[in-house]
Amino acid sequence: SLYDYDLPFIAVPLMGPNARPIGVLAAQPMARQEERLPACTRFLETVANLVAQTIRLMILPASPALSSRQVGKSPAMRQIVEVIRQVSRWDTTVLVRGESGTGKELIANAIHHHSPRAGAAFVKFNCAALPDTLLESELFGHEKGAFTGAVRQRKGRFELADGGTLFLDEIGESSASFQAKLLRILQEGEMERVGGDETLRVNVRIIAATNRHLEEEVRLGHFREDLYYRLNVMPIALPPLRERQEDIAELAHFLVRKIGQHQGRTLRIS
């Protein structure tokens, strides 16, 4: 339709990511009523904000490619990159296994950003970082007054990751009570905040990581067998660098370039 040049014309910006305009929402009142223009403009701005919010949610961030510079070109790592491409397509629970320093978080991040959940949150949590009492509050949230210092309701990592991915690092360090609650979420998709009785449903993809030999932990009774089978749906084993020494040169140059960019200077390895 054409605009009537005899009537007012209202145009407001649609703000995208990083507060940059990505378009314009325009409208024209049906009659010339000058006194109503401010109210009409405010209404259009409200509509524009709602439209822009929807657009921002639909625009997926560029997926960071897991390049050979980051992981190496050895046959073992090429195979792992191919596994990541395959497993990223589905919501399969992934257990990343490997020694400390093998890049388990990098793998988890790549799986998330190559998945249909890439537009939602990637939330990470180290299960060995907190004592058991605080661990449950951090992951499941708590209600106001649930314990001393709980002055307000707080969402846990599971709620923050709803619709996205939750990366649980060092899952082998978690306690028996935490393992039981995690198993319930994996089985039923339900949880309660600490000190609350409201059952919350969450839609979260779990990627767990461990440097422990979980089979031995299960045999010793330190890790629940049923949880082990729930987590070990798609295992990805990362070999240590000493077993793929052909990757050392490329990784070293990548890290030096990354440090140089961070420090704003050029660094080289002879």
PDB file of C-alpha atoms in Angstrom:
ATOM      1  CA  SER A   1       0.000   0.000   0.000  1.00  0.00           C
ATOM      2  CA  LEU A   2       1.036   3.648  -0.523  1.00  0.00           C
ATOM      3  CA  TYR A   3       1.464   6.216   2.232  1.00  0.00           C
ATOM      4  CA  ASP A   4      -0.695   9.324   2.289  1.00  0.00           C
ATOM      5  CA  TYR A   5       1.613  12.351   2.113  1.00  0.00           C
ATOM      6  CA  ASP A   6      -1.049  14.469   3.812  1.00  0.00           C
ATOM      7  CA  LEU A   7      -0.950  12.358   7.007  1.00  0.00           C
ATOM      8  CA  PRO A   8       1.766  11.989   9.678  1.00  0.00           C
ATOM      9  CA  PHE A   9       4.415   9.284   9.218  1.00  0.00           C
ATOM     10  CA  ILE A  10       5.974   7.470  12.177  1.00  0.00           C
ATOM     11  CA  ALA A  11       9.146   5.353  11.865  1.00  0.00           C
ATOM     12  CA  VAL A  12      11.066   3.740  14.741  1.00  0.00           C
ATOM     13  CA  PRO A  13      14.275   1.643  14.555  1.00  0.00           C
ATOM     14  CA  LEU A  14      14.470  -2.112  15.135  1.00  0.00           C
ATOM     15  CA  MET A  15      17.548  -2.624  17.289  1.00  0.00           C
ATOM     16  CA  GLY A  16      19.525  -5.825  16.741  1.00  0.00           C
ATOM     17  CA  PRO A  17      22.518  -7.341  18.549  1.00  0.00           C
ATOM     18  CA  ASN A  18      25.057  -4.889  20.003  1.00  0.00           C
ATOM     19  CA  ALA A  19      22.431  -2.098  19.867  1.00  0.00           C
ATOM     20  CA  ARG A  20      22.822  -1.726  16.097  1.00  0.00           C
ATOM     21  CA  PRO A  21      19.733  -0.980  13.957  1.00  0.00           C
ATOM     22  CA  ILE A  22      18.677  -3.829  11.692  1.00  0.00           C
ATOM     23  CA  GLY A  23      15.544  -2.280  10.219  1.00  0.00           C
ATOM     24  CA  VAL A  24      12.681   0.153  10.638  1.00  0.00           C
ATOM     25  CA  LEU A  25       9.078  -0.286  11.716  1.00  0.00           C
ATOM     26  CA  ALA A  26       6.906   2.323  10.034  1.00  0.00           C
ATOM     27  CA  ALA A  27       3.208   3.156  10.319  1.00  0.00           C
ATOM     28  CA  GLN A  28       0.788   5.933   9.507  1.00  0.00           C
ATOM     29  CA  PRO A  29      -2.221   7.082  11.574  1.00  0.00           C
ATOM     30  CA  MET A  30      -5.591   6.885   9.840  1.00  0.00           C
ATOM     31  CA  ALA A  31      -6.338  10.555  10.587  1.00  0.00           C
ATOM     32  CA  ARG A  32      -4.424  13.740  11.355  1.00  0.00           C
ATOM     33  CA  GLN A  33      -4.670  14.057  15.142  1.00  0.00           C
ATOM     34  CA  GLU A  34      -1.556  15.926  16.237  1.00  0.00           C
ATOM     35  CA  GLU A  35      -2.272  15.504  19.961  1.00  0.00           C
ATOM     36  CA  ARG A  36      -2.185  11.687  19.623  1.00  0.00           C
ATOM     37  CA  LEU A  37       1.167  11.510  17.814  1.00  0.00           C
ATOM     38  CA  PRO A  38       3.307  11.145  21.001  1.00  0.00           C
ATOM     39  CA  ALA A  39       1.125   8.271  22.248  1.00  0.00           C
ATOM     40  CA  CYS A  40       1.155   6.611  18.812  1.00  0.00           C
ATOM     41  CA  THR A  41       4.939   6.921  18.677  1.00  0.00           C
ATOM     42  CA  ARG A  42       5.336   5.335  22.134  1.00  0.00           C
ATOM     43  CA  PHE A  43       3.020   2.503  21.078  1.00  0.00           C
ATOM     44  CA  LEU A  44       5.034   1.878  17.909  1.00  0.00           C
ATOM     45  CA  GLU A  45       8.284   1.891  19.913  1.00  0.00           C
ATOM     46  CA  THR A  46       6.829  -0.764  22.228  1.00  0.00           C
ATOM     47  CA  VAL A  47       5.826  -2.920  19.266  1.00  0.00           C
ATOM     48  CA  ALA A  48       9.277  -2.387  17.698  1.00  0.00           C
ATOM     49  CA  ASN A  49      10.982  -3.549  20.888  1.00  0.00           C
ATOM     50  CA  LEU A  50       8.923  -6.751  20.919  1.00  0.00           C
ATOM     51  CA  VAL A  51       9.592  -7.410  17.234  1.00  0.00           C
ATOM     52  CA  ALA A  52      13.324  -6.726  17.633  1.00  0.00           C
ATOM     53  CA  GLN A  53      13.520  -9.060  20.626  1.00  0.00           C
ATOM     54  CA  THR A  54      12.012 -11.867  18.538  1.00  0.00           C
ATOM     55  CA  ILE A  55      14.405 -11.138  15.669  1.00  0.00           C
ATOM     56  CA  ARG A  56      17.423 -11.194  18.010  1.00  0.00           C
ATOM     57  CA  LEU A  57      16.364 -14.600  19.302  1.00  0.00           C
ATOM     58  CA  MET A  58      16.037 -15.895  15.738  1.00  0.00           C
ATOM     59  CA  ILE A  59      19.441 -14.631  14.600  1.00  0.00           C
ATOM     60  CA  LEU A  60      21.906 -17.374  15.501  1.00  0.00           C
ATOM     61  CA  PRO A  61      25.399 -16.236  16.355  1.00  0.00           C
ATOM     62  CA  ALA A  62      28.082 -17.324  13.928  1.00  0.00           C
ATOM     63  CA  SER A  63      29.196 -20.806  14.930  1.00  0.00           C
ATOM     64  CA  PRO A  64      32.878 -20.792  15.842  1.00  0.00           C
ATOM     65  CA  ALA A  65      34.506 -23.381  13.612  1.00  0.00           C
ATOM     66  CA  LEU A  66      36.645 -25.918  15.430  1.00  0.00           C
ATOM     67  CA  SER A  67      39.713 -25.415  13.256  1.00  0.00           C
ATOM     68  CA  SER A  68      42.728 -27.666  13.022  1.00  0.00           C
ATOM     69  CA  ARG A  69      44.770 -24.815  14.509  1.00  0.00           C
ATOM     70  CA  GLN A  70      42.882 -25.256  17.777  1.00  0.00           C
ATOM     71  CA  VAL A  71      42.921 -29.050  18.009  1.00  0.00           C
ATOM     72  CA  GLY A  72      45.564 -30.245  15.542  1.00  0.00           C
ATOM     73  CA  LYS A  73      45.582 -32.316  12.369  1.00  0.00           C
ATOM     74  CA  SER A  74      46.452 -35.726  13.794  1.00  0.00           C
ATOM     75  CA  PRO A  75      44.188 -38.621  12.702  1.00  0.00           C
ATOM     76  CA  ALA A  76      42.807 -38.909  16.251  1.00  0.00           C
ATOM     77  CA  MET A  77      41.713 -35.268  16.362  1.00  0.00           C
ATOM     78  CA  ARG A  78      40.299 -35.343  12.822  1.00  0.00           C
ATOM     79  CA  GLN A  79      38.120 -38.234  13.900  1.00  0.00           C
ATOM     80  CA  ILE A  80      36.971 -36.335  16.991  1.00  0.00           C
ATOM     81  CA  VAL A  81      36.039 -33.281  14.872  1.00  0.00           C
ATOM     82  CA  GLU A  82      33.921 -35.554  12.686  1.00  0.00           C
ATOM     83  CA  VAL A  83      32.236 -37.039  15.778  1.00  0.00           C
ATOM     84  CA  ILE A  84      31.458 -33.493  16.980  1.00  0.00           C
ATOM     85  CA  ARG A  85      29.789 -32.682  13.642  1.00  0.00           C
ATOM     86  CA  GLN A  86      27.662 -35.809  13.907  1.00  0.00           C
ATOM     87  CA  VAL A  87      26.637 -35.548  17.554  1.00  0.00           C
ATOM     88  CA  SER A  88      25.885 -31.808  17.346  1.00  0.00           C
ATOM     89  CA  ARG A  89      22.780 -32.523  15.270  1.00  0.00           C
ATOM     90  CA  TRP A  90      20.905 -34.206  18.114  1.00  0.00           C
ATOM     91  CA  ASP A  91      20.254 -33.715  21.829  1.00  0.00           C
ATOM     92  CA  THR A  92      22.317 -36.760  22.769  1.00  0.00           C
ATOM     93  CA  THR A  93      23.986 -36.543  26.183  1.00  0.00           C
ATOM     94  CA  VAL A  94      27.754 -36.425  25.674  1.00  0.00           C
ATOM     95  CA  LEU A  95      30.498 -37.497  28.076  1.00  0.00           C
ATOM     96  CA  VAL A  96      33.850 -35.932  27.210  1.00  0.00           C
ATOM     97  CA  ARG A  97      36.719 -37.908  28.717  1.00  0.00           C
ATOM     98  CA  GLY A  98      40.363 -37.021  28.954  1.00  0.00           C
ATOM     99  CA  GLU A  99      43.171 -35.852  31.184  1.00  0.00           C
ATOM    100  CA  SER A 100      43.313 -32.293  32.505  1.00  0.00           C
ATOM    101  CA  GLY A 101      44.386 -29.872  29.788  1.00  0.00           C
ATOM    102  CA  THR A 102      43.168 -31.907  26.814  1.00  0.00           C
ATOM    103  CA  GLY A 103      40.533 -29.299  25.839  1.00  0.00           C
ATOM    104  CA  LYS A 104      37.288 -30.819  27.120  1.00  0.00           C
ATOM    105  CA  GLU A 105      35.567 -27.429  27.467  1.00  0.00           C
ATOM    106  CA  LEU A 106      36.598 -26.490  23.915  1.00  0.00           C
ATOM    107  CA  ILE A 107      34.911 -29.657  22.635  1.00  0.00           C
ATOM    108  CA  ALA A 108      31.728 -28.978  24.662  1.00  0.00           C
ATOM    109  CA  ASN A 109      31.590 -25.421  23.339  1.00  0.00           C
ATOM    110  CA  ALA A 110      31.978 -26.618  19.756  1.00  0.00           C
ATOM    111  CA  ILE A 111      29.161 -29.167  20.151  1.00  0.00           C
ATOM    112  CA  HIS A 112      26.823 -26.478  21.468  1.00  0.00           C
ATOM    113  CA  HIS A 113      27.628 -23.897  18.792  1.00  0.00           C
ATOM    114  CA  HIS A 114      27.179 -26.401  15.980  1.00  0.00           C
ATOM    115  CA  SER A 115      23.826 -27.601  17.362  1.00  0.00           C
ATOM    116  CA  PRO A 116      20.243 -26.334  16.911  1.00  0.00           C
ATOM    117  CA  ARG A 117      20.589 -24.886  20.451  1.00  0.00           C
ATOM    118  CA  ALA A 118      23.337 -22.471  19.379  1.00  0.00           C
ATOM    119  CA  GLY A 119      21.047 -19.461  19.801  1.00  0.00           C
ATOM    120  CA  ALA A 120      20.395 -20.315  23.469  1.00  0.00           C
ATOM    121  CA  ALA A 121      22.699 -20.255  26.472  1.00  0.00           C
ATOM    122  CA  PHE A 122      25.832 -22.333  26.947  1.00  0.00           C
ATOM    123  CA  VAL A 123      26.232 -22.566  30.730  1.00  0.00           C
ATOM    124  CA  LYS A 124      29.278 -24.194  32.282  1.00  0.00           C
ATOM    125  CA  PHE A 125      29.843 -25.372  35.826  1.00  0.00           C
ATOM    126  CA  ASN A 126      32.724 -27.089  37.608  1.00  0.00           C
ATOM    127  CA  CYS A 127      31.305 -29.753  39.916  1.00  0.00           C
ATOM    128  CA  ALA A 128      34.506 -29.817  41.989  1.00  0.00           C
ATOM    129  CA  ALA A 129      34.530 -26.067  42.680  1.00  0.00           C
ATOM    130  CA  LEU A 130      32.033 -25.979  45.580  1.00  0.00           C
ATOM    131  CA  PRO A 131      31.034 -28.038  48.624  1.00  0.00           C
ATOM    132  CA  ASP A 132      27.942 -30.213  48.302  1.00  0.00           C
ATOM    133  CA  THR A 133      25.566 -27.772  50.046  1.00  0.00           C
ATOM    134  CA  LEU A 134      26.455 -24.884  47.735  1.00  0.00           C
ATOM    135  CA  LEU A 135      26.647 -27.171  44.711  1.00  0.00           C
ATOM    136  CA  GLU A 136      22.925 -27.924  44.803  1.00  0.00           C
ATOM    137  CA  SER A 137      22.024 -24.258  45.251  1.00  0.00           C
ATOM    138  CA  GLU A 138      24.231 -23.234  42.327  1.00  0.00           C
ATOM    139  CA  LEU A 139      22.792 -25.842  39.990  1.00  0.00           C
ATOM    140  CA  PHE A 140      19.156 -26.051  41.052  1.00  0.00           C
ATOM    141  CA  GLY A 141      18.672 -22.551  42.499  1.00  0.00           C
ATOM    142  CA  HIS A 142      17.098 -21.689  45.829  1.00  0.00           C
ATOM    143  CA  GLU A 143      14.048 -19.977  47.268  1.00  0.00           C
ATOM    144  CA  LYS A 144      14.173 -16.904  49.465  1.00  0.00           C
ATOM    145  CA  GLY A 145      14.871 -17.952  53.065  1.00  0.00           C
ATOM    146  CA  ALA A 146      15.936 -21.494  52.122  1.00  0.00           C
ATOM    147  CA  PHE A 147      19.084 -21.036  54.236  1.00  0.00           C
ATOM    148  CA  THR A 148      21.013 -18.302  56.015  1.00  0.00           C
ATOM    149  CA  GLY A 149      21.988 -15.678  53.460  1.00  0.00           C
ATOM    150  CA  ALA A 150      19.300 -16.611  50.925  1.00  0.00           C
ATOM    151  CA  VAL A 151      17.778 -13.132  50.877  1.00  0.00           C
ATOM    152  CA  ARG A 152      16.073 -13.601  47.494  1.00  0.00           C
ATOM    153  CA  GLN A 153      15.041 -16.293  45.077  1.00  0.00           C
ATOM    154  CA  ARG A 154      17.817 -17.348  42.742  1.00  0.00           C
ATOM    155  CA  LYS A 155      17.759 -19.339  39.524  1.00  0.00           C
ATOM    156  CA  GLY A 156      20.243 -22.174  39.238  1.00  0.00           C
ATOM    157  CA  ARG A 157      22.406 -23.167  36.296  1.00  0.00           C
ATOM    158  CA  PHE A 158      19.765 -25.593  35.010  1.00  0.00           C
ATOM    159  CA  GLU A 159      17.156 -22.832  34.737  1.00  0.00           C
ATOM    160  CA  LEU A 160      19.672 -20.465  33.143  1.00  0.00           C
ATOM    161  CA  ALA A 161      20.496 -23.143  30.559  1.00  0.00           C
ATOM    162  CA  ASP A 162      16.838 -23.919  29.776  1.00  0.00           C
ATOM    163  CA  GLY A 163      16.583 -24.369  26.009  1.00  0.00           C
ATOM    164  CA  GLY A 164      20.381 -24.506  25.723  1.00  0.00           C
ATOM    165  CA  THR A 165      23.325 -26.592  26.908  1.00  0.00           C
ATOM    166  CA  LEU A 166      24.751 -27.194  30.384  1.00  0.00           C
ATOM    167  CA  PHE A 167      28.397 -28.246  30.584  1.00  0.00           C
ATOM    168  CA  LEU A 168      29.172 -30.117  33.819  1.00  0.00           C
ATOM    169  CA  ASP A 169      32.926 -30.295  34.213  1.00  0.00           C
ATOM    170  CA  GLU A 170      34.581 -32.790  36.584  1.00  0.00           C
ATOM    171  CA  ILE A 171      31.339 -34.727  37.011  1.00  0.00           C
ATOM    172  CA  GLY A 172      33.311 -37.527  38.663  1.00  0.00           C
ATOM    173  CA  GLU A 173      33.866 -35.302  41.705  1.00  0.00           C
ATOM    174  CA  SER A 174      30.153 -34.941  42.525  1.00  0.00           C
ATOM    175  CA  SER A 175      28.523 -36.369  45.652  1.00  0.00           C
ATOM    176  CA  ALA A 176      25.962 -39.184  45.919  1.00  0.00           C
ATOM    177  CA  SER A 177      23.084 -36.790  46.722  1.00  0.00           C
ATOM    178  CA  PHE A 178      23.919 -34.579  43.765  1.00  0.00           C
ATOM    179  CA  GLN A 179      24.167 -37.608  41.475  1.00  0.00           C
ATOM    180  CA  ALA A 180      20.674 -38.725  42.546  1.00  0.00           C
ATOM    181  CA  LYS A 181      19.178 -35.309  41.717  1.00  0.00           C
ATOM    182  CA  LEU A 182      21.021 -35.104  38.426  1.00  0.00           C
ATOM    183  CA  LEU A 183      19.710 -38.550  37.488  1.00  0.00           C
ATOM    184  CA  ARG A 184      16.138 -37.355  38.083  1.00  0.00           C
ATOM    185  CA  ILE A 185      16.614 -34.384  35.777  1.00  0.00           C
ATOM    186  CA  LEU A 186      18.079 -36.596  33.064  1.00  0.00           C
ATOM    187  CA  GLN A 187      15.214 -39.072  33.387  1.00  0.00           C
ATOM    188  CA  GLU A 188      12.237 -36.757  33.884  1.00  0.00           C
ATOM    189  CA  GLY A 189      13.399 -33.221  33.052  1.00  0.00           C
ATOM    190  CA  GLU A 190      12.146 -32.031  36.466  1.00  0.00           C
ATOM    191  CA  MET A 191      13.751 -30.348  39.479  1.00  0.00           C
ATOM    192  CA  GLU A 192      13.005 -28.208  42.520  1.00  0.00           C
ATOM    193  CA  ARG A 193      14.905 -25.233  43.845  1.00  0.00           C
ATOM    194  CA  VAL A 194      16.552 -25.710  47.234  1.00  0.00           C
ATOM    195  CA  GLY A 195      13.944 -24.913  49.909  1.00  0.00           C
ATOM    196  CA  GLY A 196      11.080 -24.987  47.420  1.00  0.00           C
ATOM    197  CA  ASP A 197       8.282 -27.412  46.614  1.00  0.00           C
ATOM    198  CA  GLU A 198       7.423 -26.197  43.102  1.00  0.00           C
ATOM    199  CA  THR A 199       8.413 -28.709  40.435  1.00  0.00           C
ATOM    200  CA  LEU A 200      10.090 -27.019  37.488  1.00  0.00           C
ATOM    201  CA  ARG A 201      10.482 -28.526  34.039  1.00  0.00           C
ATOM    202  CA  VAL A 202      13.690 -27.761  32.158  1.00  0.00           C
ATOM    203  CA  ASN A 203      14.791 -28.551  28.623  1.00  0.00           C
ATOM    204  CA  VAL A 204      18.571 -28.780  28.843  1.00  0.00           C
ATOM    205  CA  ARG A 205      21.156 -30.707  26.887  1.00  0.00           C
ATOM    206  CA  ILE A 206      23.847 -32.121  29.164  1.00  0.00           C
ATOM    207  CA  ILE A 207      27.504 -32.344  28.209  1.00  0.00           C
ATOM    208  CA  ALA A 208      29.579 -33.755  31.055  1.00  0.00           C
ATOM    209  CA  ALA A 209      33.333 -34.080  31.342  1.00  0.00           C
ATOM    210  CA  THR A 210      35.649 -36.052  33.576  1.00  0.00           C
ATOM    211  CA  ASN A 211      39.310 -36.920  33.928  1.00  0.00           C
ATOM    212  CA  ARG A 212      38.477 -39.909  36.119  1.00  0.00           C
ATOM    213  CA  HIS A 213      38.108 -43.560  35.174  1.00  0.00           C
ATOM    214  CA  LEU A 214      34.356 -43.679  35.819  1.00  0.00           C
ATOM    215  CA  GLU A 215      34.093 -47.435  35.330  1.00  0.00           C
ATOM    216  CA  GLU A 216      36.459 -47.894  38.254  1.00  0.00           C
ATOM    217  CA  GLU A 217      34.540 -45.296  40.279  1.00  0.00           C
ATOM    218  CA  VAL A 218      31.342 -47.272  39.649  1.00  0.00           C
ATOM    219  CA  ARG A 219      33.029 -50.520  40.709  1.00  0.00           C
ATOM    220  CA  LEU A 220      34.207 -48.899  43.944  1.00  0.00           C
ATOM    221  CA  GLY A 221      30.722 -47.518  44.645  1.00  0.00           C
ATOM    222  CA  HIS A 222      31.801 -43.874  44.315  1.00  0.00           C
ATOM    223  CA  PHE A 223      29.664 -43.172  41.238  1.00  0.00           C
ATOM    224  CA  ARG A 224      26.126 -44.322  40.504  1.00  0.00           C
ATOM    225  CA  GLU A 225      25.977 -46.972  37.825  1.00  0.00           C
ATOM    226  CA  ASP A 226      22.590 -45.793  36.510  1.00  0.00           C
ATOM    227  CA  LEU A 227      23.890 -42.232  36.179  1.00  0.00           C
ATOM    228  CA  TYR A 228      27.023 -43.506  34.443  1.00  0.00           C
ATOM    229  CA  TYR A 229      24.922 -45.151  31.727  1.00  0.00           C
ATOM    230  CA  ARG A 230      22.761 -42.023  31.406  1.00  0.00           C
ATOM    231  CA  LEU A 231      25.825 -39.821  30.847  1.00  0.00           C
ATOM    232  CA  ASN A 232      27.878 -42.210  28.748  1.00  0.00           C
ATOM    233  CA  VAL A 233      25.439 -42.196  25.809  1.00  0.00           C
ATOM    234  CA  MET A 234      27.985 -40.632  23.451  1.00  0.00           C
ATOM    235  CA  PRO A 235      31.517 -40.773  24.869  1.00  0.00           C
ATOM    236  CA  ILE A 236      34.270 -38.680  23.302  1.00  0.00           C
ATOM    237  CA  ALA A 237      37.765 -39.632  24.473  1.00  0.00           C
ATOM    238  CA  LEU A 238      40.413 -36.926  24.024  1.00  0.00           C
ATOM    239  CA  PRO A 239      43.971 -38.253  23.701  1.00  0.00           C
ATOM    240  CA  PRO A 240      46.697 -36.386  25.622  1.00  0.00           C
ATOM    241  CA  LEU A 241      49.134 -34.279  23.622  1.00  0.00           C
ATOM    242  CA  ARG A 242      51.993 -36.715  24.289  1.00  0.00           C
ATOM    243  CA  GLU A 243      50.135 -39.260  22.139  1.00  0.00           C
ATOM    244  CA  ARG A 244      49.751 -36.841  19.211  1.00  0.00           C
ATOM    245  CA  GLN A 245      53.024 -34.938  19.163  1.00  0.00           C
ATOM    246  CA  GLU A 246      52.545 -34.029  15.500  1.00  0.00           C
ATOM    247  CA  ASP A 247      49.972 -31.455  16.704  1.00  0.00           C
ATOM    248  CA  ILE A 248      52.375 -29.588  19.000  1.00  0.00           C
ATOM    249  CA  ALA A 249      53.801 -27.190  16.393  1.00  0.00           C
ATOM    250  CA  GLU A 250      50.429 -26.036  15.055  1.00  0.00           C
ATOM    251  CA  LEU A 251      48.931 -25.661  18.536  1.00  0.00           C
ATOM    252  CA  ALA A 252      51.954 -23.692  19.714  1.00  0.00           C
ATOM    253  CA  HIS A 253      51.717 -21.223  16.816  1.00  0.00           C
ATOM    254  CA  PHE A 254      47.958 -20.853  17.378  1.00  0.00           C
ATOM    255  CA  LEU A 255      48.445 -20.063  21.072  1.00  0.00           C
ATOM    256  CA  VAL A 256      51.247 -17.588  20.361  1.00  0.00           C
ATOM    257  CA  ARG A 257      49.052 -15.734  17.826  1.00  0.00           C
ATOM    258  CA  LYS A 258      46.188 -15.693  20.319  1.00  0.00           C
ATOM    259  CA  ILE A 259      48.411 -14.291  23.100  1.00  0.00           C
ATOM    260  CA  GLY A 260      49.845 -11.724  20.682  1.00  0.00           C
ATOM    261  CA  GLN A 261      46.375 -10.494  19.694  1.00  0.00           C
ATOM    262  CA  HIS A 262      45.402 -10.206  23.357  1.00  0.00           C
ATOM    263  CA  GLN A 263      48.540  -8.199  24.172  1.00  0.00           C
ATOM    264  CA  GLY A 264      48.407  -6.120  20.996  1.00  0.00           C
ATOM    265  CA  ARG A 265      51.830  -7.160  19.694  1.00  0.00           C
ATOM    266  CA  THR A 266      53.366  -9.667  17.312  1.00  0.00           C
ATOM    267  CA  LEU A 267      54.899 -12.785  18.833  1.00  0.00           C
ATOM    268  CA  ARG A 268      56.715 -15.538  16.977  1.00  0.00           C
ATOM    269  CA  ILE A 269      58.308 -18.891  17.659  1.00  0.00           C
ATOM    270  CA  SER A 270      61.510 -19.542  15.738  1.00  0.00           C
TER     271      SER A 270
END
